[in-house]
mmCIF file of C-alpha atoms in Angstrom:
data_model
loop_
_atom_site.group_PDB
_atom_site.id
_atom_site.type_symbol
_atom_site.label_atom_id
_atom_site.label_comp_id
_atom_site.label_asym_id
_atom_site.label_seq_id
_atom_site.Cartn_x
_atom_site.Cartn_y
_atom_site.Cartn_z
ATOM 1 C CA UNK A 1 -12.445 -7.411 14.277
ATOM 2 C CA UNK A 2 -9.977 -9.104 15.240
ATOM 3 C CA UNK A 3 -6.906 -9.348 13.736
ATOM 4 C CA UNK A 4 -6.966 -12.928 12.438
ATOM 5 C CA UNK A 5 -10.548 -12.500 11.902
ATOM 6 C CA UNK A 6 -10.305 -9.398 9.546
ATOM 7 C CA UNK A 7 -7.414 -10.840 7.673
ATOM 8 C CA UNK A 8 -9.901 -14.011 6.618
ATOM 9 C CA UNK A 9 -12.944 -11.471 6.834
ATOM 10 C CA UNK A 10 -10.390 -9.660 4.159
ATOM 11 C CA UNK A 11 -9.131 -13.033 1.922
ATOM 12 C CA UNK A 12 -12.872 -14.339 1.439
ATOM 13 C CA UNK A 13 -14.271 -10.402 0.083
ATOM 14 C CA UNK A 14 -10.907 -10.810 -1.906
ATOM 15 C CA UNK A 15 -11.724 -13.632 -3.748
ATOM 16 C CA UNK A 16 -15.616 -12.688 -4.280
ATOM 17 C CA UNK A 17 -14.532 -9.175 -5.428
ATOM 18 C CA UNK A 18 -11.880 -10.858 -8.191
ATOM 19 C CA UNK A 19 -14.139 -13.416 -8.822
ATOM 20 C CA UNK A 20 -16.787 -10.631 -9.927
ATOM 21 C CA UNK A 21 -14.048 -8.777 -11.879
ATOM 22 C CA UNK A 22 -13.518 -12.001 -13.595
ATOM 23 C CA UNK A 23 -16.500 -12.628 -14.353
ATOM 24 C CA UNK A 24 -17.019 -9.180 -16.251
ATOM 25 C CA UNK A 25 -13.740 -9.261 -18.056
ATOM 26 C CA UNK A 26 -14.598 -12.791 -19.065
ATOM 27 C CA UNK A 27 -13.953 -13.074 -22.897
ATOM 28 C CA UNK A 28 -12.194 -15.332 -25.141
ATOM 29 C CA UNK A 29 -8.906 -13.072 -25.740
ATOM 30 C CA UNK A 30 -5.245 -14.624 -24.861
ATOM 31 C CA UNK A 31 -5.191 -11.831 -22.489
ATOM 32 C CA UNK A 32 -8.159 -12.086 -21.092
ATOM 33 C CA UNK A 33 -6.769 -16.052 -20.898
ATOM 34 C CA UNK A 34 -3.508 -15.061 -18.924
ATOM 35 C CA UNK A 35 -5.374 -12.592 -16.708
ATOM 36 C CA UNK A 36 -7.930 -15.380 -15.879
ATOM 37 C CA UNK A 37 -4.698 -17.483 -14.243
ATOM 38 C CA UNK A 38 -3.747 -14.677 -12.415
ATOM 39 C CA UNK A 39 -6.661 -13.657 -10.588
ATOM 40 C CA UNK A 40 -6.319 -17.073 -9.246
ATOM 41 C CA UNK A 41 -2.910 -17.394 -8.063
ATOM 42 C CA UNK A 42 -3.802 -14.601 -6.153
ATOM 43 C CA UNK A 43 -3.477 -13.737 -2.358
ATOM 44 C CA UNK A 44 -2.626 -11.525 0.579
ATOM 45 C CA UNK A 45 -0.402 -11.936 3.337
ATOM 46 C CA UNK A 46 -2.270 -10.298 5.680
ATOM 47 C CA UNK A 47 -4.862 -7.347 6.686
ATOM 48 C CA UNK A 48 -5.265 -4.580 9.717
ATOM 49 C CA UNK A 49 -7.618 -2.156 10.274
ATOM 50 C CA UNK A 50 -7.010 1.236 11.617
ATOM 51 C CA UNK A 51 -8.676 3.613 13.320
ATOM 52 C CA UNK A 52 -7.857 7.185 11.861
ATOM 53 C CA UNK A 53 -9.405 9.842 13.347
ATOM 54 C CA UNK A 54 -12.875 8.974 13.400
ATOM 55 C CA UNK A 55 -12.671 6.845 9.829
ATOM 56 C CA UNK A 56 -11.503 3.457 9.518
ATOM 57 C CA UNK A 57 -8.742 1.970 7.390
ATOM 58 C CA UNK A 58 -8.055 -1.586 6.253
ATOM 59 C CA UNK A 59 -4.324 -2.178 5.498
ATOM 60 C CA UNK A 60 -4.145 -5.298 3.316
ATOM 61 C CA UNK A 61 -0.399 -6.910 3.066
ATOM 62 C CA UNK A 62 0.189 -8.957 -0.120
ATOM 63 C CA UNK A 63 3.344 -10.172 -1.116
ATOM 64 C CA UNK A 64 6.161 -8.072 -2.872
ATOM 65 C CA UNK A 65 5.969 -10.603 -6.066
ATOM 66 C CA UNK A 66 2.723 -9.884 -6.672
ATOM 67 C CA UNK A 67 2.139 -6.142 -6.076
ATOM 68 C CA UNK A 68 2.167 -5.446 -10.001
ATOM 69 C CA UNK A 69 -0.775 -7.931 -10.724
ATOM 70 C CA UNK A 70 -2.374 -5.656 -8.038
ATOM 71 C CA UNK A 71 -2.020 -2.819 -8.694
ATOM 72 C CA UNK A 72 -2.998 -3.572 -12.443
ATOM 73 C CA UNK A 73 -6.481 -4.434 -10.972
ATOM 74 C CA UNK A 74 -6.283 -2.013 -7.737
ATOM 75 C CA UNK A 75 -8.845 0.974 -8.749
ATOM 76 C CA UNK A 76 -11.703 -1.469 -9.402
ATOM 77 C CA UNK A 77 -11.056 -4.164 -6.645
ATOM 78 C CA UNK A 78 -10.485 -1.157 -4.435
ATOM 79 C CA UNK A 79 -13.939 -0.123 -5.606
ATOM 80 C CA UNK A 80 -14.840 -3.673 -4.936
ATOM 81 C CA UNK A 81 -13.814 -4.022 -1.661
ATOM 82 C CA UNK A 82 -14.781 -0.476 -0.023
ATOM 83 C CA UNK A 83 -18.584 -1.434 -1.507
ATOM 84 C CA UNK A 84 -18.108 -4.515 0.762
ATOM 85 C CA UNK A 85 -16.919 -2.769 3.895
ATOM 86 C CA UNK A 86 -18.468 0.739 3.642
ATOM 87 C CA UNK A 87 -17.912 3.506 5.605
ATOM 88 C CA UNK A 88 -14.052 1.938 5.471
ATOM 89 C CA UNK A 89 -11.091 2.970 2.698
ATOM 90 C CA UNK A 90 -8.966 0.248 1.437
ATOM 91 C CA UNK A 91 -4.801 0.522 0.637
ATOM 92 C CA UNK A 92 -2.821 -2.263 -0.668
ATOM 93 C CA UNK A 93 1.274 -2.640 1.126
ATOM 94 C CA UNK A 94 3.174 -5.031 0.049
ATOM 95 C CA UNK A 95 4.420 -7.261 2.676
ATOM 96 C CA UNK A 96 8.717 -5.909 3.638
ATOM 97 C CA UNK A 97 10.585 -6.944 5.382
ATOM 98 C CA UNK A 98 13.572 -4.904 7.305
ATOM 99 C CA UNK A 99 16.757 -6.504 8.183
ATOM 100 C CA UNK A 100 18.842 -5.147 11.320
ATOM 101 C CA UNK A 101 22.049 -3.045 10.403
ATOM 102 C CA UNK A 102 25.310 -4.746 10.222
ATOM 103 C CA UNK A 103 27.120 -4.640 13.017
ATOM 104 C CA UNK A 104 30.537 -6.131 14.413
ATOM 105 C CA UNK A 105 29.504 -7.723 17.616
ATOM 106 C CA UNK A 106 26.202 -9.359 16.525
ATOM 107 C CA UNK A 107 26.752 -13.479 16.961
ATOM 108 C CA UNK A 108 25.242 -14.474 14.080
ATOM 109 C CA UNK A 109 26.979 -13.195 11.746
ATOM 110 C CA UNK A 110 25.610 -12.356 8.192
ATOM 111 C CA UNK A 111 26.251 -14.582 5.123
ATOM 112 C CA UNK A 112 25.244 -12.563 2.658
ATOM 113 C CA UNK A 113 25.544 -8.579 2.748
ATOM 114 C CA UNK A 114 21.824 -6.505 3.507
ATOM 115 C CA UNK A 115 20.190 -5.754 0.317
ATOM 116 C CA UNK A 116 19.205 -2.237 -0.308
ATOM 117 C CA UNK A 117 16.100 -2.941 -0.502
ATOM 118 C CA UNK A 118 15.220 -4.499 3.238
ATOM 119 C CA UNK A 119 17.054 -1.081 4.677
ATOM 120 C CA UNK A 120 14.522 0.884 6.679
ATOM 121 C CA UNK A 121 15.036 3.840 3.987
ATOM 122 C CA UNK A 122 13.914 1.764 1.071
ATOM 123 C CA UNK A 123 11.183 -0.058 2.668
ATOM 124 C CA UNK A 124 9.777 3.555 4.181
ATOM 125 C CA UNK A 125 10.637 4.389 0.590
ATOM 126 C CA UNK A 126 8.304 1.189 -1.050
ATOM 127 C CA UNK A 127 5.386 1.779 1.717
ATOM 128 C CA UNK A 128 5.466 5.367 0.733
ATOM 129 C CA UNK A 129 4.702 4.650 -3.186
ATOM 130 C CA UNK A 130 2.543 1.218 -2.522
ATOM 131 C CA UNK A 131 0.165 3.618 -0.285
ATOM 132 C CA UNK A 132 -0.859 6.493 -2.822
ATOM 133 C CA UNK A 133 -0.295 3.870 -6.067
ATOM 134 C CA UNK A 134 -3.037 5.248 -8.369
ATOM 135 C CA UNK A 135 -1.269 8.837 -8.307
ATOM 136 C CA UNK A 136 2.380 8.982 -8.897
ATOM 137 C CA UNK A 137 5.165 11.447 -6.224
ATOM 138 C CA UNK A 138 6.989 13.948 -8.633
ATOM 139 C CA UNK A 139 8.596 15.387 -5.327
ATOM 140 C CA UNK A 140 9.872 15.299 -1.696
ATOM 141 C CA UNK A 141 10.712 17.963 0.572
ATOM 142 C CA UNK A 142 11.818 16.902 4.265
ATOM 143 C CA UNK A 143 11.136 19.439 6.832
ATOM 144 C CA UNK A 144 13.417 19.883 9.950
ATOM 145 C CA UNK A 145 11.889 21.972 12.848
ATOM 146 C CA UNK A 146 13.578 23.811 14.931
ATOM 147 C CA UNK A 147 12.224 21.368 17.571
ATOM 148 C CA UNK A 148 14.210 18.596 15.933
ATOM 149 C CA UNK A 149 11.153 16.959 14.615
ATOM 150 C CA UNK A 150 10.535 15.977 10.577
ATOM 151 C CA UNK A 151 8.096 16.810 8.139
ATOM 152 C CA UNK A 152 8.112 14.767 4.800
ATOM 153 C CA UNK A 153 5.931 16.934 2.205
ATOM 154 C CA UNK A 154 5.208 14.349 -0.125
ATOM 155 C CA UNK A 155 4.388 16.109 -4.062
ATOM 156 C CA UNK A 156 2.115 13.857 -5.524
ATOM 157 C CA UNK A 157 0.586 14.173 -9.575
ATOM 158 C CA UNK A 158 -1.964 16.327 -10.027
ATOM 159 C CA UNK A 159 -3.874 14.074 -12.692
ATOM 160 C CA UNK A 160 -5.189 11.795 -9.899
ATOM 161 C CA UNK A 161 -6.262 14.442 -7.912
ATOM 162 C CA UNK A 162 -10.051 13.692 -8.011
ATOM 163 C CA UNK A 163 -9.517 9.916 -7.254
ATOM 164 C CA UNK A 164 -7.778 10.234 -4.088
ATOM 165 C CA UNK A 165 -8.358 13.603 -2.230
ATOM 166 C CA UNK A 166 -10.476 12.549 -0.287
ATOM 167 C CA UNK A 167 -8.427 10.169 0.860
ATOM 168 C CA UNK A 168 -5.094 11.929 1.396
ATOM 169 C CA UNK A 169 -6.162 12.237 5.827
ATOM 170 C CA UNK A 170 -6.263 7.990 5.311
ATOM 171 C CA UNK A 171 -3.033 7.920 3.687
ATOM 172 C CA UNK A 172 -1.292 9.640 6.332
ATOM 173 C CA UNK A 173 -3.008 7.922 9.174
ATOM 174 C CA UNK A 174 -1.780 4.913 7.819
ATOM 175 C CA UNK A 175 1.802 6.036 7.129
ATOM 176 C CA UNK A 176 2.223 6.886 10.583
ATOM 177 C CA UNK A 177 0.948 4.085 12.212
ATOM 178 C CA UNK A 178 3.112 1.594 10.216
ATOM 179 C CA UNK A 179 6.382 3.703 9.829
ATOM 180 C CA UNK A 180 6.533 6.666 12.303
ATOM 181 C CA UNK A 181 6.468 9.229 10.786
ATOM 182 C CA UNK A 182 4.474 12.570 9.618
ATOM 183 C CA UNK A 183 3.802 12.916 6.369
ATOM 184 C CA UNK A 184 1.707 16.073 4.178
ATOM 185 C CA UNK A 185 0.724 15.827 0.969
ATOM 186 C CA UNK A 186 0.119 18.449 -1.766
ATOM 187 C CA UNK A 187 -0.601 18.088 -6.042
ATOM 188 C CA UNK A 188 1.123 21.181 -6.260
ATOM 189 C CA UNK A 189 0.145 23.610 -9.361
ATOM 190 C CA UNK A 190 3.642 23.696 -10.810
ATOM 191 C CA UNK A 191 5.948 20.903 -12.343
ATOM 192 C CA UNK A 192 8.641 20.154 -10.061
#
């Protein structure tokens, strides 16, 4: 599918999945009323379908302020969407902006200092956190090879191994496509 078609299709499917999740969780408690209002306000900013070694993945970009709300229902929502998009993995990532490094030669001077959350390093770290959300990152190593290339080894929490182990190759390909960096995900037996 073309990028804008996949985005429109994802928006429709997310709306349907949110409604079905809302119907299942409907009860007269105040927390469910709050979550019902929250479900109605959620939207996505875009979607992209990529091919990773024969596997298809759909990256759904959400606004940064809504990321926490999506993460509360992400496990159920991903399960619903993977049923709808059979044979494709679904990943939620916040739509973040990287601002250029300020220098003296720039014509349009920045009126404010660049926030740390808009730096390239910070955005790439946040993408990595969003990518493997149900699992926490417990450690990270950067290995520089003799030819100068870098390899990032990410150690994930052992508790979530059964839930996300089958998606690690997809996570690796998505991170490579979005940032251009090589990454390897591991579940260490030891605690860092």
